[in-house]
């Protein structure tokens, strides 16, 4: 294991892989820093550009973007009180007050350092847990996957954002969008209404481009020209002194562990990790009243957790082929586009690729730290870019990307249609992350259930002889009904807790 | 002088016309030829299309640019429909396998191989069954025996409605209809299902059987008339008394109605390409015995497959419900 990791890390230092991971990190930081653009958007946009790239290079580029964008979001969160990416919402709570209070460099240094630390803790677990977990997961049959996916579907709907009902509806719409086309489970066409263009259903890439990118373009276009004013950093290099590292070490570690663990839970994104870590940090803090007014601990907790979440979320992806967050659903799509079947055998059949992904994650975190620490003043100015300048170019890339998938114009129309749908969902505060997870997971869910039933000769009773599958389903049922039970105990009007209030419009 | 000049002009024009008429045949192809591939870039079928793309472009006699267009989706039927509906001018051709026939049998498409002008085949891939080397049945015969003694106790990982489903189903039928087909999906999914012990066996190409050996897959039988050179120890179905033969063709298609002279140009280009040593090597690396098979033989083989598959369709549908 260590040899494989060492080999992959050395490989990552070769010029070509290093170039791609560095390009990913830098571009990720940039899009992360620009409000209105997110790492997920960039990953979906580059996906068609990687069709003819080596699959390993394509994946390390995307992992680089992932790491860079989650960290890059803290810049605009701190200096503008605008989360550059959804996962840095919580960073605005204390980062911005610190910046306004004359400590912008300090706030950024804390955030950047915590991001690195969180990334490394999660990286440790990624390296240590993935191989045994994938070996364990080879024993998973259709029943276990069915349970796992059910749990993921419920978790994303329940925990993702404020309203569970909206989460479930959004997830169900995603499921509906995945229905048409050739159904692999019985080899028959379904819901194509006689249109042969629909024989393949709605392809993953046009749907993702539509829901994530086109919807955002429509929104930004409607918002008009708004150029926010940023706090100036006044320093070129921001670094945290050793004493502060020591002082915040425990908070960083705790938040990183929370982030990693929540990341492993399938379907839950980085924003939840930072919310939970923030909540815990406030609860155990000696100065809870400072939270929300520029607490250093708040910035550290949020940023350590959201970067750790990235590493944690890669674990179910590389070991079981189940996305740990919406962005991992994009990476899953990228693997499929490159003809690589994600799943427990990935370590055996494409071991080099898995280790390259892990190494890219670790190297990406170091690069992120170096780049952010030294270029923050420049990157902060990116936040002032008017998105209107970027939108036309992005839209063109979307169209090329959707068309390139199958060389069909139909996919472009699908993308635009889902763009409008995504825009409307967003307006009505339905979480788009749940839609995507529903869209990606429901075909797996159906295939595994039908496969399981076929395997047991047409009955579902075999499920009850499978403890692992039963456990997953039990967790799913608990998560689904726990809020109901709690709601019965609580009087109406008690209001949601802190995490429930911090809604945001993107996953 | 004038007379001479006009006579010369007439002669020149006439000369141009004769060369034009003479070249009407030889002029094809005069613009890029498009190969439609029903899979993503990077798969085995795509790889073969690109081998011939390179070979054609290096072939001075063919002398045209060749473009590969990937059009994945709906079990390859998006692309096969696109090929079928293209202008039959010889500038759009495509490549697919025996799924052409099974998709029609399953009712996913309303056309089969007879809706195309078949250029020919650049080889058939040998197929076989693999089992879990540790926990699977000892041999093909042991597997058949177990299925007879305890029906439904042998589970086969398949991808419903595709050749990987029909071929094991034929084995099961020949053995008394006693094996259980379980949906798993594409090659990697079937491998994962067999290695994870969730099913007992699945169909793979001989190339996959060789490649996955170190992952723990054991080849037990091949569907060829004779043993295959890559797996000399593995018996054939006939040796085990099961009369099921199957291969997977790499079949080149053109829309119906391409002028015969253009088809000849295409066929000649394939035949020349397949004589090149590097093309042979590349095809062998895909587990294909390189030989150009003419359209009559391909049509006959596909019709044979169709006749074998059709009676089983109801069974396939029933298995899924």
Coordinates of C-alpha atoms in Angstrom, one line a residue, chain A residues 51-52 137-142 144-145 181-189 196-201 336-345 348-349 404-408 444 447-448 450-458 462 466, chain B residues 39-44 50 68-75 77-78 81-82 106-110 152 155 158-161 165 180-184 186 188-189 191-193 195-199 212 214-216 316-317 319-321:
Chain A
X51 CA -12.7 12.8 -23.9
X52 CA -9.5 12.3 -25.7
X137 CA -17.0 -4.0 -0.5
X138 CA -16.2 -6.8 -3.0
X139 CA -18.5 -8.9 -0.8
X140 CA -21.3 -6.5 -1.5
X141 CA -24.0 -8.0 -3.7
X142 CA -27.0 -6.4 -5.3
X144 CA -26.1 -4.4 -0.2
X145 CA -25.8 -1.9 -3.0
X181 CA -34.6 5.4 -22.4
X182 CA -33.4 1.9 -22.7
X183 CA -33.8 0.2 -19.3
X184 CA -30.8 -2.0 -18.6
X185 CA -32.8 -4.1 -16.2
X186 CA -35.1 -5.6 -18.8
X187 CA -33.6 -4.5 -22.1
X188 CA -36.7 -2.6 -23.1
X189 CA -37.3 1.0 -24.0
X196 CA -35.9 7.6 -31.2
X197 CA -33.8 10.5 -30.0
X198 CA -35.0 9.5 -26.5
X199 CA -33.9 5.9 -26.8
X200 CA -30.9 6.6 -24.7
X201 CA -32.8 8.8 -22.3
X336 CA -18.0 6.2 -16.8
X337 CA -17.3 8.5 -19.8
X338 CA -13.8 7.1 -19.8
X339 CA -15.1 3.5 -19.9
X340 CA -14.0 2.8 -16.3
X341 CA -16.4 1.0 -14.2
X342 CA -16.3 2.4 -10.7
X343 CA -16.8 -0.1 -7.9
X344 CA -14.9 -2.3 -5.4
X345 CA -12.8 -3.8 -8.2
X348 CA -7.7 -4.3 -8.7
X349 CA -8.5 -3.4 -12.3
X404 CA -19.4 16.5 -28.2
X405 CA -20.8 13.7 -26.0
X406 CA -22.7 11.9 -28.8
X407 CA -22.4 14.3 -31.7
X408 CA -26.1 15.0 -31.5
X444 CA -28.1 2.3 -9.8
X447 CA -30.6 -1.9 -11.4
X448 CA -29.4 -3.3 -8.0
X450 CA -34.0 -5.7 -9.8
X451 CA -30.8 -7.6 -10.0
X452 CA -31.2 -8.7 -6.4
X453 CA -34.8 -9.8 -7.0
X454 CA -33.7 -11.8 -10.1
X455 CA -30.9 -13.3 -8.1
X456 CA -33.2 -14.5 -5.4
X457 CA -35.8 -15.9 -7.9
X458 CA -38.4 -13.2 -7.7
X462 CA -33.6 -12.8 0.9
X466 CA -28.4 -10.0 4.7
Chain B
X39 CA -19.7 3.5 -28.2
X40 CA -17.6 6.1 -26.3
X41 CA -14.1 6.8 -27.4
X42 CA -11.7 4.4 -25.8
X43 CA -13.7 1.1 -25.9
X44 CA -12.8 -2.0 -27.9
X50 CA -9.5 3.9 -35.2
X68 CA -14.6 8.7 -36.5
X69 CA -17.8 9.9 -34.8
X70 CA -18.7 8.4 -31.5
X71 CA -22.4 8.2 -30.8
X72 CA -23.0 6.1 -27.7
X73 CA -26.4 5.4 -26.2
X74 CA -29.3 3.0 -26.0
X75 CA -27.2 -0.2 -26.4
X77 CA -29.0 1.6 -31.3
X78 CA -28.7 5.4 -31.5
X81 CA -30.2 4.0 -36.6
X82 CA -28.0 7.0 -37.6
X106 CA -35.8 -7.5 -28.1
X107 CA -37.9 -4.9 -29.9
X108 CA -35.5 -2.0 -29.1
X109 CA -35.1 -1.4 -32.8
X110 CA -37.4 -2.1 -35.7
X152 CA -31.6 -22.6 -10.5
X155 CA -26.5 -18.1 -11.4
X158 CA -25.7 -11.2 -17.8
X159 CA -26.6 -7.9 -19.5
X160 CA -30.2 -8.5 -20.4
X161 CA -31.2 -8.7 -24.0
X165 CA -27.4 -13.0 -22.1
X180 CA -30.7 -18.6 -13.4
X181 CA -29.9 -15.5 -15.4
X182 CA -29.1 -12.5 -13.2
X183 CA -28.8 -8.9 -14.5
X184 CA -25.4 -7.5 -13.8
X186 CA -21.4 -4.4 -18.6
X188 CA -16.7 -4.9 -15.4
X189 CA -20.0 -5.4 -13.6
X191 CA -16.6 -9.6 -13.6
X192 CA -17.3 -8.0 -10.2
X193 CA -20.4 -10.1 -9.8
X195 CA -15.5 -12.5 -8.4
X196 CA -17.7 -11.3 -5.5
X197 CA -19.4 -14.7 -5.5
X198 CA -22.8 -13.2 -6.2
X199 CA -23.1 -15.3 -9.4
X212 CA -8.8 -11.1 -15.8
X214 CA -4.9 -12.6 -12.4
X215 CA -7.9 -11.0 -10.8
X216 CA -9.2 -14.5 -10.0
X316 CA -35.5 -13.2 -21.7
X317 CA -38.4 -10.9 -21.1
X319 CA -36.5 -13.4 -16.6
X320 CA -36.6 -9.7 -16.0
X321 CA -40.1 -9.6 -14.5

